[in-house]
Tab-separated table of C-alpha atoms in Angstrom:
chain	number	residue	atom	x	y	z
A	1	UNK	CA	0.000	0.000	0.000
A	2	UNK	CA	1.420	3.200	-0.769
A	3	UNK	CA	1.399	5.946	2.064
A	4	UNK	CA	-1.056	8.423	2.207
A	5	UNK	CA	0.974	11.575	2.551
A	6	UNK	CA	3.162	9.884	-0.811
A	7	UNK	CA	-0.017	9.638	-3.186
A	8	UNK	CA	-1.385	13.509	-1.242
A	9	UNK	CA	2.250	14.812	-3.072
A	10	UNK	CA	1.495	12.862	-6.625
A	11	UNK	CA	-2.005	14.139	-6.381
A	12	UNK	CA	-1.020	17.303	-5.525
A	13	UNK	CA	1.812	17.461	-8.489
A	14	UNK	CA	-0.492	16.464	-11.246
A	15	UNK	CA	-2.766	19.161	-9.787
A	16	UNK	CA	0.242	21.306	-10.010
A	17	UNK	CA	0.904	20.845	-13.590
A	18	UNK	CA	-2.326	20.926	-14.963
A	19	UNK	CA	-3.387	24.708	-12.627
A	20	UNK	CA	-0.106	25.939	-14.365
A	21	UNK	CA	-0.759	24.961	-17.927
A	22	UNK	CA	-4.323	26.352	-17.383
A	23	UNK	CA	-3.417	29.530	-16.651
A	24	UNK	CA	-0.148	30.129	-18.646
A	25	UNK	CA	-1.147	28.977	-22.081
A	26	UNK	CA	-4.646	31.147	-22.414
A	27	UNK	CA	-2.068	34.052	-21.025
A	28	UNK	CA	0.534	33.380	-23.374
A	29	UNK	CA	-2.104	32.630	-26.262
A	30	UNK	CA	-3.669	36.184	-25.722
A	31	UNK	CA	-1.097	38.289	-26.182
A	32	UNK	CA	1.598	36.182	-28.456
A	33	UNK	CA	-1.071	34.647	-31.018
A	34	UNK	CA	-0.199	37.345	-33.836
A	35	UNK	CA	3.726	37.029	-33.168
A	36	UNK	CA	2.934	32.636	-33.360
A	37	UNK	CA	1.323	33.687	-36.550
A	38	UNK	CA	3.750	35.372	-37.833
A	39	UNK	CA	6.650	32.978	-36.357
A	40	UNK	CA	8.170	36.353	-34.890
A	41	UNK	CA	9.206	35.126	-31.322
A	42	UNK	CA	10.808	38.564	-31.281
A	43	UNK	CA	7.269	40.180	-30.440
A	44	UNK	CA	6.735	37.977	-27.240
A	45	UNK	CA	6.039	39.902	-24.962
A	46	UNK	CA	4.165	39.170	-21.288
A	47	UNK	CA	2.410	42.347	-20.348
A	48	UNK	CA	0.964	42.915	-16.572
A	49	UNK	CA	3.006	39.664	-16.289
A	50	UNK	CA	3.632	39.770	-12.299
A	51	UNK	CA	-0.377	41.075	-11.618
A	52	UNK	CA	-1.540	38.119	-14.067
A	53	UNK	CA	0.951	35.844	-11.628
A	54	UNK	CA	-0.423	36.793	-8.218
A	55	UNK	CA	-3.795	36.022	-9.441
A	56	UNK	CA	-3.131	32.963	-10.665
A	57	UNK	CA	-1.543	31.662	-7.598
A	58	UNK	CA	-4.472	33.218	-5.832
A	59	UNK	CA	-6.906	31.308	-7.510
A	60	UNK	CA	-4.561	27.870	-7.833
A	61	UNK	CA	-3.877	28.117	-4.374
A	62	UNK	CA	-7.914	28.355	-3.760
A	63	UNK	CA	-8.639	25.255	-6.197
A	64	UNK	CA	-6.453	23.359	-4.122
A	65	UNK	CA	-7.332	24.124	-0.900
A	66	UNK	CA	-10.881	23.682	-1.642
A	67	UNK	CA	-10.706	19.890	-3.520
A	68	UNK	CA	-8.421	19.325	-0.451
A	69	UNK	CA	-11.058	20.225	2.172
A	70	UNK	CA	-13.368	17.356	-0.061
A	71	UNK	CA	-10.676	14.857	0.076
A	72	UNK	CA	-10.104	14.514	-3.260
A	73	UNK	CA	-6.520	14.387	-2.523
A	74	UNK	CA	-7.639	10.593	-0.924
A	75	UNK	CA	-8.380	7.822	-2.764
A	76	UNK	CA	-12.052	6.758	-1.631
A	77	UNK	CA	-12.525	3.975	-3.983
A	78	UNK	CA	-16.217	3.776	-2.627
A	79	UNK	CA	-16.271	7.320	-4.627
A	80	UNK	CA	-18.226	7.090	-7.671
A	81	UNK	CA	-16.409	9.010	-10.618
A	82	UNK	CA	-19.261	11.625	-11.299
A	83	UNK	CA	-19.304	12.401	-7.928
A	84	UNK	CA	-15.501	13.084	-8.075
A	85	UNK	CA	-16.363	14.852	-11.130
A	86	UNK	CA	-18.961	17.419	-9.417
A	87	UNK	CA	-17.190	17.923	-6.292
A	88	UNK	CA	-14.080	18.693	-8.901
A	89	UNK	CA	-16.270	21.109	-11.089
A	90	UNK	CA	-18.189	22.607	-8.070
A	91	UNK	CA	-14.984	23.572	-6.393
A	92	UNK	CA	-13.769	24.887	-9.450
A	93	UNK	CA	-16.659	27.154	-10.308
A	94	UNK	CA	-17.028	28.351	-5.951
A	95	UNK	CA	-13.162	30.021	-6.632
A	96	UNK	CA	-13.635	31.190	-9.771
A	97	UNK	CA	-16.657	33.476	-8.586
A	98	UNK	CA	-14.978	34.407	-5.395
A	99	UNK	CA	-11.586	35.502	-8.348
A	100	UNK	CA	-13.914	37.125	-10.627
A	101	UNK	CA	-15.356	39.135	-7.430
A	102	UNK	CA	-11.461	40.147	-6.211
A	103	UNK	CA	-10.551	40.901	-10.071
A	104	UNK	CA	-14.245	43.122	-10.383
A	105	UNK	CA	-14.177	44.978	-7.298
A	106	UNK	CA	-10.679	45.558	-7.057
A	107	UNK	CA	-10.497	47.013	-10.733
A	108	UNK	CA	-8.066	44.990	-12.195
A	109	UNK	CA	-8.655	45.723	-16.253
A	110	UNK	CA	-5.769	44.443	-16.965
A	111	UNK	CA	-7.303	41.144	-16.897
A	112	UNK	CA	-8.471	39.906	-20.349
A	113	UNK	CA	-11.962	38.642	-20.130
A	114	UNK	CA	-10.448	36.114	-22.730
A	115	UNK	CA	-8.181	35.222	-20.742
A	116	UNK	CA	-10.284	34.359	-17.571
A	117	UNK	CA	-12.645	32.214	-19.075
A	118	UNK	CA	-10.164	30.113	-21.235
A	119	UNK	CA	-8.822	29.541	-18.040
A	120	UNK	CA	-11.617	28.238	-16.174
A	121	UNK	CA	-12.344	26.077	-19.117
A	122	UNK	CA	-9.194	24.851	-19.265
A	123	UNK	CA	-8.938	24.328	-15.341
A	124	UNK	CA	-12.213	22.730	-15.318
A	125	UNK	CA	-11.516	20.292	-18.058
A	126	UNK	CA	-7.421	19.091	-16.995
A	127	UNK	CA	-8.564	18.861	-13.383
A	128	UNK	CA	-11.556	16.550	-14.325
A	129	UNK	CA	-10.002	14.609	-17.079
A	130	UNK	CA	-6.966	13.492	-15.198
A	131	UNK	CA	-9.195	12.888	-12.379
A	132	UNK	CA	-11.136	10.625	-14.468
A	133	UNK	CA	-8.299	8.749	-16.326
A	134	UNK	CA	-6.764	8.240	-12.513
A	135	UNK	CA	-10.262	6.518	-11.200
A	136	UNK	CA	-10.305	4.430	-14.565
A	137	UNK	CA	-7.027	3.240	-14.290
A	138	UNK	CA	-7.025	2.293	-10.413
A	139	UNK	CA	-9.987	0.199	-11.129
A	140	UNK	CA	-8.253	-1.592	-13.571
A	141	UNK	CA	-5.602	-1.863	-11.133
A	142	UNK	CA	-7.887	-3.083	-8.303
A	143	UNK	CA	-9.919	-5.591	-10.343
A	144	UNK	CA	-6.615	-7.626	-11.414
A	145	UNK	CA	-6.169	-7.629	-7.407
A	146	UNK	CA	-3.948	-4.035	-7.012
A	147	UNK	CA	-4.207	-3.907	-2.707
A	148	UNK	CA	-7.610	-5.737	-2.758
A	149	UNK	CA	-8.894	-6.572	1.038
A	150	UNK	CA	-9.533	-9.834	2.500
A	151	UNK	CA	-12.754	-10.288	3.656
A	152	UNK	CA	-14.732	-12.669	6.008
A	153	UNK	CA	-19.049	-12.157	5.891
A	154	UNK	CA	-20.645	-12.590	8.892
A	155	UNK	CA	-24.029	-14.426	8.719
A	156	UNK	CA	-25.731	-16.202	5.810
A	157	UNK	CA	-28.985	-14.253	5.605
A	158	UNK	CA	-30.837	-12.379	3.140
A	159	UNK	CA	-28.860	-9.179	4.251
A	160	UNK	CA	-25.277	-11.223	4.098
A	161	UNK	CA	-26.315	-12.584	0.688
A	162	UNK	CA	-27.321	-8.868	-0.716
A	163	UNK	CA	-24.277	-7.693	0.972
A	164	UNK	CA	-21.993	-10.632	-1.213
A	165	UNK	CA	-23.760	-9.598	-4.296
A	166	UNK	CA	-22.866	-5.866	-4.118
A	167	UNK	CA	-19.349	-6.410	-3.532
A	168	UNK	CA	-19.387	-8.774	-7.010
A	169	UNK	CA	-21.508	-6.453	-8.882
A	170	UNK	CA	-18.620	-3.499	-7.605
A	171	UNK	CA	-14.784	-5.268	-8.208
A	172	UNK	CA	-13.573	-2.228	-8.301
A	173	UNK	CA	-13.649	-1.293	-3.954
A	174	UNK	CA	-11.270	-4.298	-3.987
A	175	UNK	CA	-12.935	-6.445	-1.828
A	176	UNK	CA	-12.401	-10.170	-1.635
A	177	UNK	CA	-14.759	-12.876	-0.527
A	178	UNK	CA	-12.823	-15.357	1.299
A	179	UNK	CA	-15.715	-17.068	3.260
A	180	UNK	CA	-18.537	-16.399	5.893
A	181	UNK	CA	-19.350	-17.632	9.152
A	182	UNK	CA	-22.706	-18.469	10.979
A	183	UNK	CA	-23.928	-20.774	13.567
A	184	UNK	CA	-26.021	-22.762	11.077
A	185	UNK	CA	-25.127	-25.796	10.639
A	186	UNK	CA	-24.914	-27.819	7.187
A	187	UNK	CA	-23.624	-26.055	3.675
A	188	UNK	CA	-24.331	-23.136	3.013
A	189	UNK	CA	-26.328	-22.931	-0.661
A	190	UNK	CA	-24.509	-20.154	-1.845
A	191	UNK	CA	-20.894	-20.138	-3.440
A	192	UNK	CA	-19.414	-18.588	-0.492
A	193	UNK	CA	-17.337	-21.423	1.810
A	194	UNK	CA	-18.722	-21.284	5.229
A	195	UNK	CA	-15.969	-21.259	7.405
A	196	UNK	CA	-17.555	-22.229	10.585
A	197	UNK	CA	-19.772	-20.709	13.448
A	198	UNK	CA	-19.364	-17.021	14.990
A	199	UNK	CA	-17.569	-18.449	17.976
A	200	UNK	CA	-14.248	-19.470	15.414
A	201	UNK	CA	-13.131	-16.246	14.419
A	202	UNK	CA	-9.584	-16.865	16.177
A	203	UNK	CA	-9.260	-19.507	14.427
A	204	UNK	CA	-9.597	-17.806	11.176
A	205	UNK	CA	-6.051	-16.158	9.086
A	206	UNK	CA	-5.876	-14.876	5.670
A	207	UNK	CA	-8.909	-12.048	6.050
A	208	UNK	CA	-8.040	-8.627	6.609
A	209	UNK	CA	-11.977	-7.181	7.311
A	210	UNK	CA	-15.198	-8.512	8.806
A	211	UNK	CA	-18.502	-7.345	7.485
């Protein structure tokens, strides 16, 4: 299992990466298109560079601490990949109000409209997207047995039965079946091995979880 605070920092990089693409290309694209044109890469230029940069970091800085404050920084493989999709997309949208406020209020004209909204379109769509391809390919991961759990069903009942078919219908939480326990006696007439009665669980190795 890899440590939390280790995948926090990968998280966090890819985050990183994607905040400062999404905010330097629509800035570079407004005000160098005509010299890219022209392939003139003497016209560069980077006007109002240092106000454009404290208001990216501003908002960056918000993003973050925002999808951190809704985990998303975890992974909660019981967390369904729309739902990490809205949270991602709500989180986005709360900051960029709260930056369009600061840029409206405190007159800041220098700030392309162009350039705001590219942004947030671009911010909205590499936070998601990566997001997504990251859920996609831990499930892969998990359902080929990537850190799946051990896990030991207690009871053989309607509710333990439902329970058994959930886990199946999900592979992707990484849960494995490896038997249940319950004082009835005989086999049990589903294809989970019972183990034995509620009174051997020391008795029992191999599971990690009891449900």
């Amino acid at each position: 299992m890899f440590p939390r605070n280790r995948i926090r920092i990968v998280y966090l990089f890819f985050d990183a990466v994607v905040i400062a693409l999404s905010f330097g290309i629509p800035y570079f694209l407004q005000y160098n298109a005509s010299a890219l044109d022209a392939m003139d890469f003497r016209r560069v230029s980077f006007p109002f560079w240092k106000e454009h940069l404290s208001i990216f970091f501003l908002w960056g800085g918000l993003v973050i601490a925002m999808l951190r404050s809704r985990n998303l920084y975890l992974t909660a493989r019981e967390l369904s990949i729309l739902r990490e999709i809205y949270l991602t997309l709500t989180s986005v949208a709360v900051i960029s109000i709260i930056i369009a406020a600061v840029i409206f209020f405190a007159q800041m004209k220098f700030f392309s409209r162009g350039v705001f909204t590219a942004s947030l379109a671009s911010l909205s769509a590499g936070l998601t997207l990566w997001r997504v391809i990251k859920r996609l390919a831990l499930r892969y991961l998990v359902k080929r047995g990537f850190h799946n759990f051990n896990v030991l069903i207690v009871g053989t009942n309607k509710v333990a039965r439902l329970l058994v078919e959930e886990i199946r219908r999900h592979p992707y939480l990484g849960l494995n079946i490896v038997g249940a326990v319950d004082d009835v006696k005989g086999r049990s007439d589903w294809d989970v091995p019972l183990l034995g009665g509620l009174d051997d669980f020391s008795l029992f190795e191999g599971f990690d979880e009891m449900i």
